[in-house]
Amino acid sequence: GQQLNQSPQSMFIQEGEDVSMNCTSSSIFNTWLWYKQDPGEGPVLLIALYKAGELTSNGRLTAQFGITRKDSFLNISASIPSDVGIYFCAGSRNNDMRFGAGTRLTVKP
Amino acid sequence: DTEVTQTPKHLVMGMTNKKSLKCEQHMGHRAMYWYKQKAKKPPELMFVYSYEKLSINESVPSRFSPECPNSSLLNLHLHALQPEDSALYLCASTTAGGWNTEAFFGQGTRLTVV
């Protein structure tokens, strides 16, 4: 299956700071998705992207679908303590959906 | 309604037991997925059903047997599992086809094999 490289692996930030994480792949995808997962729970969809170059926001979250269709980034602005968790990117094409390794975010009050 | 419902939430089974995990969605999605997730790892694709037909099988051992009895239901039958099969099993659904849209996950079944 396709391999997704997600970075950084972990981040420790102060409350109020902005955060950026990204995913790259050697394969193209038709859809990029960003999820947040809390311990013991299923991933929760944050943002879905469908077009190359698309920039989409959801509150303090902004994500972009790369022009080459092989990458995507997620930005979180003005972080708050409840942003703590693991963020996963996922790429999807022809019903095949794969995940990056995740970015573990810690927010210090 | 963007809900995917998985049952049971927790399951403990012996290596000789037979059990089933269930997943249900009523969003009209025609692609349904099973993922396995170990601690501190990403979800790992196991099976994909598209229009109730198995379209992807990631070389999963035969002790895991998926079934899609209709467009809303997805089962995962378990038999003769090993302790290393203990994990969070996640179900997801999305629109089927070359261009998938939003994919929603259930809360998962925490499986422990003893």
mmCIF file with all atom_site columns, C-alpha atoms in Angstrom:
data_model
loop_
_atom_site.group_PDB
_atom_site.id
_atom_site.type_symbol
_atom_site.label_atom_id
_atom_site.label_alt_id
_atom_site.label_comp_id
_atom_site.label_asym_id
_atom_site.label_entity_id
_atom_site.label_seq_id
_atom_site.pdbx_PDB_ins_code
_atom_site.Cartn_x
_atom_site.Cartn_y
_atom_site.Cartn_z
_atom_site.occupancy
_atom_site.B_iso_or_equiv
_atom_site.pdbx_formal_charge
_atom_site.auth_seq_id
_atom_site.auth_comp_id
_atom_site.auth_asym_id
_atom_site.auth_atom_id
_atom_site.pdbx_PDB_model_num
ATOM 1   C CA . GLY A 1 1   ? 0.000   0.000   0.000  1.00 0.00 ? 1   GLY A CA 1
ATOM 2   C CA . GLN A 1 2   ? 0.908   3.662   -0.235 1.00 0.00 ? 2   GLN A CA 1
ATOM 3   C CA . GLN A 1 3   ? 3.262   5.072   2.395  1.00 0.00 ? 3   GLN A CA 1
ATOM 4   C CA . LEU A 1 4   ? 2.553   8.395   4.080  1.00 0.00 ? 4   LEU A CA 1
ATOM 5   C CA . ASN A 1 5   ? 5.304   10.269  5.892  1.00 0.00 ? 5   ASN A CA 1
ATOM 6   C CA . GLN A 1 6   ? 3.937   12.483  8.652  1.00 0.00 ? 6   GLN A CA 1
ATOM 7   C CA . SER A 1 7   ? 6.012   14.980  10.589 1.00 0.00 ? 7   SER A CA 1
ATOM 8   C CA . PRO A 1 8   ? 6.816   15.979  13.182 1.00 0.00 ? 8   PRO A CA 1
ATOM 9   C CA . GLN A 1 9   ? 6.398   12.848  15.276 1.00 0.00 ? 9   GLN A CA 1
ATOM 10  C CA . SER A 1 10  ? 5.665   14.900  18.389 1.00 0.00 ? 10  SER A CA 1
ATOM 11  C CA . MET A 1 11  ? 5.360   18.513  19.446 1.00 0.00 ? 11  MET A CA 1
ATOM 12  C CA . PHE A 1 12  ? 5.483   20.219  22.822 1.00 0.00 ? 12  PHE A CA 1
ATOM 13  C CA . ILE A 1 13  ? 4.112   23.741  22.673 1.00 0.00 ? 13  ILE A CA 1
ATOM 14  C CA . GLN A 1 14  ? 2.882   26.485  24.929 1.00 0.00 ? 14  GLN A CA 1
ATOM 15  C CA . GLU A 1 15  ? -0.800  27.362  25.049 1.00 0.00 ? 15  GLU A CA 1
ATOM 16  C CA . GLY A 1 16  ? -1.522  30.088  22.513 1.00 0.00 ? 16  GLY A CA 1
ATOM 17  C CA . GLU A 1 17  ? 1.160   29.035  20.054 1.00 0.00 ? 17  GLU A CA 1
ATOM 18  C CA . ASP A 1 18  ? 0.446   27.986  16.490 1.00 0.00 ? 18  ASP A CA 1
ATOM 19  C CA . VAL A 1 19  ? 1.147   24.437  15.288 1.00 0.00 ? 19  VAL A CA 1
ATOM 20  C CA . SER A 1 20  ? 1.942   23.036  11.877 1.00 0.00 ? 20  SER A CA 1
ATOM 21  C CA . MET A 1 21  ? 2.234   19.428  10.764 1.00 0.00 ? 21  MET A CA 1
ATOM 22  C CA . ASN A 1 22  ? 2.434   17.846  7.335  1.00 0.00 ? 22  ASN A CA 1
ATOM 23  C CA . CYS A 1 23  ? 2.212   14.652  5.349  1.00 0.00 ? 23  CYS A CA 1
ATOM 24  C CA . THR A 1 24  ? 3.943   13.625  2.164  1.00 0.00 ? 24  THR A CA 1
ATOM 25  C CA . SER A 1 25  ? 3.598   10.596  -0.046 1.00 0.00 ? 25  SER A CA 1
ATOM 26  C CA . SER A 1 26  ? 5.186   9.104   -3.135 1.00 0.00 ? 26  SER A CA 1
ATOM 27  C CA . SER A 1 27  ? 1.666   8.345   -4.414 1.00 0.00 ? 27  SER A CA 1
ATOM 28  C CA . ILE A 1 28  ? -1.061  10.752  -5.397 1.00 0.00 ? 28  ILE A CA 1
ATOM 29  C CA . PHE A 1 29  ? -4.343  10.841  -3.542 1.00 0.00 ? 29  PHE A CA 1
ATOM 30  C CA . ASN A 1 30  ? -7.784  12.075  -4.517 1.00 0.00 ? 30  ASN A CA 1
ATOM 31  C CA . THR A 1 31  ? -8.743  12.950  -0.958 1.00 0.00 ? 31  THR A CA 1
ATOM 32  C CA . TRP A 1 32  ? -6.684  14.070  2.028  1.00 0.00 ? 32  TRP A CA 1
ATOM 33  C CA . LEU A 1 33  ? -8.175  13.830  5.501  1.00 0.00 ? 33  LEU A CA 1
ATOM 34  C CA . TRP A 1 34  ? -7.022  14.986  8.918  1.00 0.00 ? 34  TRP A CA 1
ATOM 35  C CA . TYR A 1 35  ? -8.136  13.237  12.109 1.00 0.00 ? 35  TYR A CA 1
ATOM 36  C CA . LYS A 1 36  ? -7.636  13.694  15.837 1.00 0.00 ? 36  LYS A CA 1
ATOM 37  C CA . GLN A 1 37  ? -7.657  10.671  18.114 1.00 0.00 ? 37  GLN A CA 1
ATOM 38  C CA . ASP A 1 38  ? -7.961  10.598  21.888 1.00 0.00 ? 38  ASP A CA 1
ATOM 39  C CA . PRO A 1 39  ? -6.805  7.527   23.848 1.00 0.00 ? 39  PRO A CA 1
ATOM 40  C CA . GLY A 1 40  ? -9.138  4.552   23.484 1.00 0.00 ? 40  GLY A CA 1
ATOM 41  C CA . GLU A 1 41  ? -11.408 6.341   21.033 1.00 0.00 ? 41  GLU A CA 1
ATOM 42  C CA . GLY A 1 42  ? -11.877 6.243   17.281 1.00 0.00 ? 42  GLY A CA 1
ATOM 43  C CA . PRO A 1 43  ? -10.351 8.939   15.078 1.00 0.00 ? 43  PRO A CA 1
ATOM 44  C CA . VAL A 1 44  ? -12.541 12.037  14.698 1.00 0.00 ? 44  VAL A CA 1
ATOM 45  C CA . LEU A 1 45  ? -12.570 13.758  11.321 1.00 0.00 ? 45  LEU A CA 1
ATOM 46  C CA . LEU A 1 46  ? -11.321 17.354  11.441 1.00 0.00 ? 46  LEU A CA 1
ATOM 47  C CA . ILE A 1 47  ? -11.010 18.385  7.801  1.00 0.00 ? 47  ILE A CA 1
ATOM 48  C CA . ALA A 1 48  ? -11.465 16.695  4.417  1.00 0.00 ? 48  ALA A CA 1
ATOM 49  C CA . LEU A 1 49  ? -9.829  18.030  1.241  1.00 0.00 ? 49  LEU A CA 1
ATOM 50  C CA . TYR A 1 50  ? -10.809 17.066  -2.300 1.00 0.00 ? 50  TYR A CA 1
ATOM 51  C CA . LYS A 1 51  ? -9.009  19.308  -4.792 1.00 0.00 ? 51  LYS A CA 1
ATOM 52  C CA . ALA A 1 52  ? -5.355  19.998  -5.451 1.00 0.00 ? 52  ALA A CA 1
ATOM 53  C CA . GLY A 1 53  ? -4.503  23.411  -4.012 1.00 0.00 ? 53  GLY A CA 1
ATOM 54  C CA . GLU A 1 54  ? -7.636  23.514  -1.865 1.00 0.00 ? 54  GLU A CA 1
ATOM 55  C CA . LEU A 1 55  ? -7.304  25.420  1.417  1.00 0.00 ? 55  LEU A CA 1
ATOM 56  C CA . THR A 1 56  ? -10.011 24.660  3.985  1.00 0.00 ? 56  THR A CA 1
ATOM 57  C CA . SER A 1 57  ? -10.619 25.958  7.494  1.00 0.00 ? 57  SER A CA 1
ATOM 58  C CA . ASN A 1 58  ? -12.565 24.583  10.415 1.00 0.00 ? 58  ASN A CA 1
ATOM 59  C CA . GLY A 1 59  ? -12.435 27.057  13.292 1.00 0.00 ? 59  GLY A CA 1
ATOM 60  C CA . ARG A 1 60  ? -8.797  27.355  14.376 1.00 0.00 ? 60  ARG A CA 1
ATOM 61  C CA . LEU A 1 61  ? -7.756  24.573  12.002 1.00 0.00 ? 61  LEU A CA 1
ATOM 62  C CA . THR A 1 62  ? -6.603  25.143  8.438  1.00 0.00 ? 62  THR A CA 1
ATOM 63  C CA . ALA A 1 63  ? -5.507  22.431  6.029  1.00 0.00 ? 63  ALA A CA 1
ATOM 64  C CA . GLN A 1 64  ? -4.282  22.428  2.444  1.00 0.00 ? 64  GLN A CA 1
ATOM 65  C CA . PHE A 1 65  ? -4.248  19.822  -0.305 1.00 0.00 ? 65  PHE A CA 1
ATOM 66  C CA . GLY A 1 66  ? -0.882  20.056  -2.079 1.00 0.00 ? 66  GLY A CA 1
ATOM 67  C CA . ILE A 1 67  ? -0.721  21.004  -5.739 1.00 0.00 ? 67  ILE A CA 1
ATOM 68  C CA . THR A 1 68  ? 1.053   17.761  -6.628 1.00 0.00 ? 68  THR A CA 1
ATOM 69  C CA . ARG A 1 69  ? -1.649  15.769  -4.754 1.00 0.00 ? 69  ARG A CA 1
ATOM 70  C CA . LYS A 1 70  ? 1.157   14.095  -2.839 1.00 0.00 ? 70  LYS A CA 1
ATOM 71  C CA . ASP A 1 71  ? 1.133   16.234  0.282  1.00 0.00 ? 71  ASP A CA 1
ATOM 72  C CA . SER A 1 72  ? -1.008  18.083  2.775  1.00 0.00 ? 72  SER A CA 1
ATOM 73  C CA . PHE A 1 73  ? -0.498  20.212  5.848  1.00 0.00 ? 73  PHE A CA 1
ATOM 74  C CA . LEU A 1 74  ? -2.570  21.053  8.918  1.00 0.00 ? 74  LEU A CA 1
ATOM 75  C CA . ASN A 1 75  ? -2.198  24.237  10.938 1.00 0.00 ? 75  ASN A CA 1
ATOM 76  C CA . ILE A 1 76  ? -3.722  24.860  14.364 1.00 0.00 ? 76  ILE A CA 1
ATOM 77  C CA . SER A 1 77  ? -3.761  28.463  15.483 1.00 0.00 ? 77  SER A CA 1
ATOM 78  C CA . ALA A 1 78  ? -3.779  29.742  19.071 1.00 0.00 ? 78  ALA A CA 1
ATOM 79  C CA . SER A 1 79  ? -3.573  26.289  20.630 1.00 0.00 ? 79  SER A CA 1
ATOM 80  C CA . ILE A 1 80  ? -5.530  25.455  23.767 1.00 0.00 ? 80  ILE A CA 1
ATOM 81  C CA . PRO A 1 81  ? -5.101  22.591  26.271 1.00 0.00 ? 81  PRO A CA 1
ATOM 82  C CA . SER A 1 82  ? -7.900  20.515  24.709 1.00 0.00 ? 82  SER A CA 1
ATOM 83  C CA . ASP A 1 83  ? -5.927  20.354  21.450 1.00 0.00 ? 83  ASP A CA 1
ATOM 84  C CA . VAL A 1 84  ? -3.810  17.680  23.139 1.00 0.00 ? 84  VAL A CA 1
ATOM 85  C CA . GLY A 1 85  ? -3.965  14.367  21.304 1.00 0.00 ? 85  GLY A CA 1
ATOM 86  C CA . ILE A 1 86  ? -2.680  12.497  18.292 1.00 0.00 ? 86  ILE A CA 1
ATOM 87  C CA . TYR A 1 87  ? -3.286  13.935  14.843 1.00 0.00 ? 87  TYR A CA 1
ATOM 88  C CA . PHE A 1 88  ? -3.292  11.668  11.817 1.00 0.00 ? 88  PHE A CA 1
ATOM 89  C CA . CYS A 1 89  ? -3.281  12.479  8.150  1.00 0.00 ? 89  CYS A CA 1
ATOM 90  C CA . ALA A 1 90  ? -4.918  10.025  5.763  1.00 0.00 ? 90  ALA A CA 1
ATOM 91  C CA . GLY A 1 91  ? -4.850  9.805   1.992  1.00 0.00 ? 91  GLY A CA 1
ATOM 92  C CA . SER A 1 92  ? -7.581  8.120   0.018  1.00 0.00 ? 92  SER A CA 1
ATOM 93  C CA . ARG A 1 93  ? -7.950  6.920   -3.581 1.00 0.00 ? 93  ARG A CA 1
ATOM 94  C CA . ASN A 1 94  ? -10.191 4.208   -5.052 1.00 0.00 ? 94  ASN A CA 1
ATOM 95  C CA . ASN A 1 95  ? -11.500 3.204   -1.619 1.00 0.00 ? 95  ASN A CA 1
ATOM 96  C CA . ASP A 1 96  ? -7.940  2.682   -0.344 1.00 0.00 ? 96  ASP A CA 1
ATOM 97  C CA . MET A 1 97  ? -7.344  4.907   2.701  1.00 0.00 ? 97  MET A CA 1
ATOM 98  C CA . ARG A 1 98  ? -3.964  4.938   4.460  1.00 0.00 ? 98  ARG A CA 1
ATOM 99  C CA . PHE A 1 99  ? -2.680  6.763   7.486  1.00 0.00 ? 99  PHE A CA 1
ATOM 100 C CA . GLY A 1 100 ? 0.428   8.643   8.436  1.00 0.00 ? 100 GLY A CA 1
ATOM 101 C CA . ALA A 1 101 ? 2.258   7.666   11.621 1.00 0.00 ? 101 ALA A CA 1
ATOM 102 C CA . GLY A 1 102 ? 0.667   10.504  13.588 1.00 0.00 ? 102 GLY A CA 1
ATOM 103 C CA . THR A 1 103 ? 1.799   13.660  15.378 1.00 0.00 ? 103 THR A CA 1
ATOM 104 C CA . ARG A 1 104 ? 1.476   13.629  19.154 1.00 0.00 ? 104 ARG A CA 1
ATOM 105 C CA . LEU A 1 105 ? 0.665   17.122  20.395 1.00 0.00 ? 105 LEU A CA 1
ATOM 106 C CA . THR A 1 106 ? 1.218   18.274  23.964 1.00 0.00 ? 106 THR A CA 1
ATOM 107 C CA . VAL A 1 107 ? 0.041   21.748  24.984 1.00 0.00 ? 107 VAL A CA 1
ATOM 108 C CA . LYS A 1 108 ? 1.425   23.266  28.165 1.00 0.00 ? 108 LYS A CA 1
ATOM 109 C CA . PRO A 1 109 ? -0.876  25.744  29.920 1.00 0.00 ? 109 PRO A CA 1
ATOM 110 C CA . ASP B 2 1   ? -26.123 11.607  11.152 1.00 0.00 ? 1   ASP B CA 1
ATOM 111 C CA . THR B 2 2   ? -22.415 10.844  10.780 1.00 0.00 ? 2   THR B CA 1
ATOM 112 C CA . GLU B 2 3   ? -22.397 7.997   13.236 1.00 0.00 ? 3   GLU B CA 1
ATOM 113 C CA . VAL B 2 4   ? -20.663 4.669   12.858 1.00 0.00 ? 4   VAL B CA 1
ATOM 114 C CA . THR B 2 5   ? -21.626 2.295   15.649 1.00 0.00 ? 5   THR B CA 1
ATOM 115 C CA . GLN B 2 6   ? -19.361 -0.538  16.748 1.00 0.00 ? 6   GLN B CA 1
ATOM 116 C CA . THR B 2 7   ? -20.201 -3.297  19.185 1.00 0.00 ? 7   THR B CA 1
ATOM 117 C CA . PRO B 2 8   ? -19.003 -4.459  21.560 1.00 0.00 ? 8   PRO B CA 1
ATOM 118 C CA . LYS B 2 9   ? -16.830 -1.673  22.940 1.00 0.00 ? 9   LYS B CA 1
ATOM 119 C CA . HIS B 2 10  ? -14.645 -4.163  24.812 1.00 0.00 ? 10  HIS B CA 1
ATOM 120 C CA . LEU B 2 11  ? -14.078 -7.868  24.217 1.00 0.00 ? 11  LEU B CA 1
ATOM 121 C CA . VAL B 2 12  ? -11.936 -10.414 26.025 1.00 0.00 ? 12  VAL B CA 1
ATOM 122 C CA . MET B 2 13  ? -11.634 -13.782 24.341 1.00 0.00 ? 13  MET B CA 1
ATOM 123 C CA . GLY B 2 14  ? -9.638  -16.954 24.689 1.00 0.00 ? 14  GLY B CA 1
ATOM 124 C CA . MET B 2 15  ? -7.535  -18.361 21.895 1.00 0.00 ? 15  MET B CA 1
ATOM 125 C CA . THR B 2 16  ? -10.066 -21.097 21.195 1.00 0.00 ? 16  THR B CA 1
ATOM 126 C CA . ASN B 2 17  ? -13.120 -18.835 21.176 1.00 0.00 ? 17  ASN B CA 1
ATOM 127 C CA . LYS B 2 18  ? -15.169 -17.636 18.239 1.00 0.00 ? 18  LYS B CA 1
ATOM 128 C CA . LYS B 2 19  ? -16.519 -14.096 18.424 1.00 0.00 ? 19  LYS B CA 1
ATOM 129 C CA . SER B 2 20  ? -17.722 -11.370 16.074 1.00 0.00 ? 20  SER B CA 1
ATOM 130 C CA . LEU B 2 21  ? -17.295 -7.628  15.910 1.00 0.00 ? 21  LEU B CA 1
ATOM 131 C CA . LYS B 2 22  ? -20.115 -5.591  14.444 1.00 0.00 ? 22  LYS B CA 1
ATOM 132 C CA . CYS B 2 23  ? -20.264 -2.244  12.692 1.00 0.00 ? 23  CYS B CA 1
ATOM 133 C CA . GLU B 2 24  ? -23.283 -0.309  11.475 1.00 0.00 ? 24  GLU B CA 1
ATOM 134 C CA . GLN B 2 25  ? -23.800 2.950   9.586  1.00 0.00 ? 25  GLN B CA 1
ATOM 135 C CA . HIS B 2 26  ? -26.855 4.625   8.111  1.00 0.00 ? 26  HIS B CA 1
ATOM 136 C CA . MET B 2 27  ? -25.225 7.330   6.026  1.00 0.00 ? 27  MET B CA 1
ATOM 137 C CA . GLY B 2 28  ? -25.755 5.476   2.749  1.00 0.00 ? 28  GLY B CA 1
ATOM 138 C CA . HIS B 2 29  ? -22.017 4.879   2.461  1.00 0.00 ? 29  HIS B CA 1
ATOM 139 C CA . ARG B 2 30  ? -21.106 1.978   0.193  1.00 0.00 ? 30  ARG B CA 1
ATOM 140 C CA . ALA B 2 31  ? -17.470 1.577   1.252  1.00 0.00 ? 31  ALA B CA 1
ATOM 141 C CA . MET B 2 32  ? -16.758 0.102   4.671  1.00 0.00 ? 32  MET B CA 1
ATOM 142 C CA . TYR B 2 33  ? -13.427 -0.612  6.288  1.00 0.00 ? 33  TYR B CA 1
ATOM 143 C CA . TRP B 2 34  ? -11.802 -2.620  9.057  1.00 0.00 ? 34  TRP B CA 1
ATOM 144 C CA . TYR B 2 35  ? -8.611  -1.293  10.618 1.00 0.00 ? 35  TYR B CA 1
ATOM 145 C CA . LYS B 2 36  ? -6.412  -2.700  13.360 1.00 0.00 ? 36  LYS B CA 1
ATOM 146 C CA . GLN B 2 37  ? -4.617  -0.267  15.662 1.00 0.00 ? 37  GLN B CA 1
ATOM 147 C CA . LYS B 2 38  ? -1.913  -1.128  18.144 1.00 0.00 ? 38  LYS B CA 1
ATOM 148 C CA . ALA B 2 39  ? -0.950  1.267   20.916 1.00 0.00 ? 39  ALA B CA 1
ATOM 149 C CA . LYS B 2 40  ? 0.892   4.389   19.715 1.00 0.00 ? 40  LYS B CA 1
ATOM 150 C CA . LYS B 2 41  ? 0.601   3.290   16.088 1.00 0.00 ? 41  LYS B CA 1
ATOM 151 C CA . PRO B 2 42  ? -1.617  4.485   13.229 1.00 0.00 ? 42  PRO B CA 1
ATOM 152 C CA . PRO B 2 43  ? -4.648  2.496   12.066 1.00 0.00 ? 43  PRO B CA 1
ATOM 153 C CA . GLU B 2 44  ? -3.560  -0.307  9.773  1.00 0.00 ? 44  GLU B CA 1
ATOM 154 C CA . LEU B 2 45  ? -5.864  -1.265  6.922  1.00 0.00 ? 45  LEU B CA 1
ATOM 155 C CA . MET B 2 46  ? -7.212  -4.822  7.016  1.00 0.00 ? 46  MET B CA 1
ATOM 156 C CA . PHE B 2 47  ? -10.220 -5.060  4.687  1.00 0.00 ? 47  PHE B CA 1
ATOM 157 C CA . VAL B 2 48  ? -12.323 -2.829  2.444  1.00 0.00 ? 48  VAL B CA 1
ATOM 158 C CA . TYR B 2 49  ? -15.799 -3.620  1.152  1.00 0.00 ? 49  TYR B CA 1
ATOM 159 C CA . SER B 2 50  ? -17.176 -1.670  -1.774 1.00 0.00 ? 50  SER B CA 1
ATOM 160 C CA . TYR B 2 51  ? -20.839 -2.194  -2.704 1.00 0.00 ? 51  TYR B CA 1
ATOM 161 C CA . GLU B 2 52  ? -20.886 -5.185  -0.358 1.00 0.00 ? 52  GLU B CA 1
ATOM 162 C CA . LYS B 2 53  ? -18.019 -6.877  -2.186 1.00 0.00 ? 53  LYS B CA 1
ATOM 163 C CA . LEU B 2 54  ? -14.565 -7.393  -0.725 1.00 0.00 ? 54  LEU B CA 1
ATOM 164 C CA . SER B 2 55  ? -12.276 -5.079  -2.680 1.00 0.00 ? 55  SER B CA 1
ATOM 165 C CA . ILE B 2 56  ? -9.131  -4.958  -0.536 1.00 0.00 ? 56  ILE B CA 1
ATOM 166 C CA . ASN B 2 57  ? -7.668  -7.667  1.707  1.00 0.00 ? 57  ASN B CA 1
ATOM 167 C CA . GLU B 2 58  ? -4.305  -6.653  3.095  1.00 0.00 ? 58  GLU B CA 1
ATOM 168 C CA . SER B 2 59  ? -3.070  -10.235 3.417  1.00 0.00 ? 59  SER B CA 1
ATOM 169 C CA . VAL B 2 60  ? -4.826  -10.599 6.742  1.00 0.00 ? 60  VAL B CA 1
ATOM 170 C CA . PRO B 2 61  ? -4.587  -14.058 8.385  1.00 0.00 ? 61  PRO B CA 1
ATOM 171 C CA . SER B 2 62  ? -7.607  -16.281 7.816  1.00 0.00 ? 62  SER B CA 1
ATOM 172 C CA . ARG B 2 63  ? -8.431  -16.278 11.533 1.00 0.00 ? 63  ARG B CA 1
ATOM 173 C CA . PHE B 2 64  ? -10.012 -12.888 10.696 1.00 0.00 ? 64  PHE B CA 1
ATOM 174 C CA . SER B 2 65  ? -13.034 -13.296 8.425  1.00 0.00 ? 65  SER B CA 1
ATOM 175 C CA . PRO B 2 66  ? -14.950 -10.222 7.255  1.00 0.00 ? 66  PRO B CA 1
ATOM 176 C CA . GLU B 2 67  ? -18.552 -10.199 6.139  1.00 0.00 ? 67  GLU B CA 1
ATOM 177 C CA . CYS B 2 68  ? -20.783 -7.503  4.677  1.00 0.00 ? 68  CYS B CA 1
ATOM 178 C CA . PRO B 2 69  ? -24.366 -8.803  4.860  1.00 0.00 ? 69  PRO B CA 1
ATOM 179 C CA . ASN B 2 70  ? -25.888 -5.561  3.537  1.00 0.00 ? 70  ASN B CA 1
ATOM 180 C CA . SER B 2 71  ? -24.956 -1.980  2.752  1.00 0.00 ? 71  SER B CA 1
ATOM 181 C CA . SER B 2 72  ? -25.301 -0.848  6.388  1.00 0.00 ? 72  SER B CA 1
ATOM 182 C CA . LEU B 2 73  ? -23.560 -3.656  8.227  1.00 0.00 ? 73  LEU B CA 1
ATOM 183 C CA . LEU B 2 74  ? -20.030 -4.961  8.453  1.00 0.00 ? 74  LEU B CA 1
ATOM 184 C CA . ASN B 2 75  ? -18.896 -7.856  10.612 1.00 0.00 ? 75  ASN B CA 1
ATOM 185 C CA . LEU B 2 76  ? -15.505 -9.230  11.524 1.00 0.00 ? 76  LEU B CA 1
ATOM 186 C CA . HIS B 2 77  ? -15.559 -12.863 12.615 1.00 0.00 ? 77  HIS B CA 1
ATOM 187 C CA . LEU B 2 78  ? -12.731 -13.941 14.890 1.00 0.00 ? 78  LEU B CA 1
ATOM 188 C CA . HIS B 2 79  ? -11.524 -17.489 15.453 1.00 0.00 ? 79  HIS B CA 1
ATOM 189 C CA . ALA B 2 80  ? -8.404  -18.978 17.034 1.00 0.00 ? 80  ALA B CA 1
ATOM 190 C CA . LEU B 2 81  ? -6.788  -15.606 17.633 1.00 0.00 ? 81  LEU B CA 1
ATOM 191 C CA . GLN B 2 82  ? -3.363  -15.092 19.132 1.00 0.00 ? 82  GLN B CA 1
ATOM 192 C CA . PRO B 2 83  ? -2.417  -12.755 21.997 1.00 0.00 ? 83  PRO B CA 1
ATOM 193 C CA . GLU B 2 84  ? -0.623  -10.501 19.477 1.00 0.00 ? 84  GLU B CA 1
ATOM 194 C CA . ASP B 2 85  ? -4.014  -9.868  17.844 1.00 0.00 ? 85  ASP B CA 1
ATOM 195 C CA . SER B 2 86  ? -5.000  -7.813  20.891 1.00 0.00 ? 86  SER B CA 1
ATOM 196 C CA . ALA B 2 87  ? -5.622  -4.279  19.599 1.00 0.00 ? 87  ALA B CA 1
ATOM 197 C CA . LEU B 2 88  ? -8.244  -1.615  18.947 1.00 0.00 ? 88  LEU B CA 1
ATOM 198 C CA . TYR B 2 89  ? -10.324 -2.641  15.928 1.00 0.00 ? 89  TYR B CA 1
ATOM 199 C CA . LEU B 2 90  ? -11.832 0.271   14.063 1.00 0.00 ? 90  LEU B CA 1
ATOM 200 C CA . CYS B 2 91  ? -14.606 0.368   11.491 1.00 0.00 ? 91  CYS B CA 1
ATOM 201 C CA . ALA B 2 92  ? -14.996 3.239   9.036  1.00 0.00 ? 92  ALA B CA 1
ATOM 202 C CA . SER B 2 93  ? -17.277 4.133   6.168  1.00 0.00 ? 93  SER B CA 1
ATOM 203 C CA . THR B 2 94  ? -17.235 6.522   3.230  1.00 0.00 ? 94  THR B CA 1
ATOM 204 C CA . THR B 2 95  ? -18.740 6.973   -0.209 1.00 0.00 ? 95  THR B CA 1
ATOM 205 C CA . ALA B 2 96  ? -17.473 4.320   -2.608 1.00 0.00 ? 96  ALA B CA 1
ATOM 206 C CA . GLY B 2 97  ? -15.636 4.893   -5.852 1.00 0.00 ? 97  GLY B CA 1
ATOM 207 C CA . GLY B 2 98  ? -12.478 6.468   -7.167 1.00 0.00 ? 98  GLY B CA 1
ATOM 208 C CA . TRP B 2 99  ? -13.086 9.716   -5.340 1.00 0.00 ? 99  TRP B CA 1
ATOM 209 C CA . ASN B 2 100 ? -13.929 9.003   -1.722 1.00 0.00 ? 100 ASN B CA 1
ATOM 210 C CA . THR B 2 101 ? -15.376 11.727  0.451  1.00 0.00 ? 101 THR B CA 1
ATOM 211 C CA . GLU B 2 102 ? -15.411 12.135  4.221  1.00 0.00 ? 102 GLU B CA 1
ATOM 212 C CA . ALA B 2 103 ? -14.683 8.918   6.089  1.00 0.00 ? 103 ALA B CA 1
ATOM 213 C CA . PHE B 2 104 ? -16.124 8.452   9.572  1.00 0.00 ? 104 PHE B CA 1
ATOM 214 C CA . PHE B 2 105 ? -14.943 6.062   12.218 1.00 0.00 ? 105 PHE B CA 1
ATOM 215 C CA . GLY B 2 106 ? -16.650 4.168   14.976 1.00 0.00 ? 106 GLY B CA 1
ATOM 216 C CA . GLN B 2 107 ? -15.354 4.284   18.537 1.00 0.00 ? 107 GLN B CA 1
ATOM 217 C CA . GLY B 2 108 ? -13.652 0.946   18.095 1.00 0.00 ? 108 GLY B CA 1
ATOM 218 C CA . THR B 2 109 ? -13.671 -2.417  19.845 1.00 0.00 ? 109 THR B CA 1
ATOM 219 C CA . ARG B 2 110 ? -10.863 -2.945  22.333 1.00 0.00 ? 110 ARG B CA 1
ATOM 220 C CA . LEU B 2 111 ? -9.990  -6.633  21.892 1.00 0.00 ? 111 LEU B CA 1
ATOM 221 C CA . THR B 2 112 ? -7.906  -8.599  24.356 1.00 0.00 ? 112 THR B CA 1
ATOM 222 C CA . VAL B 2 113 ? -6.908  -12.165 23.515 1.00 0.00 ? 113 VAL B CA 1
ATOM 223 C CA . VAL B 2 114 ? -5.924  -14.264 26.517 1.00 0.00 ? 114 VAL B CA 1
#
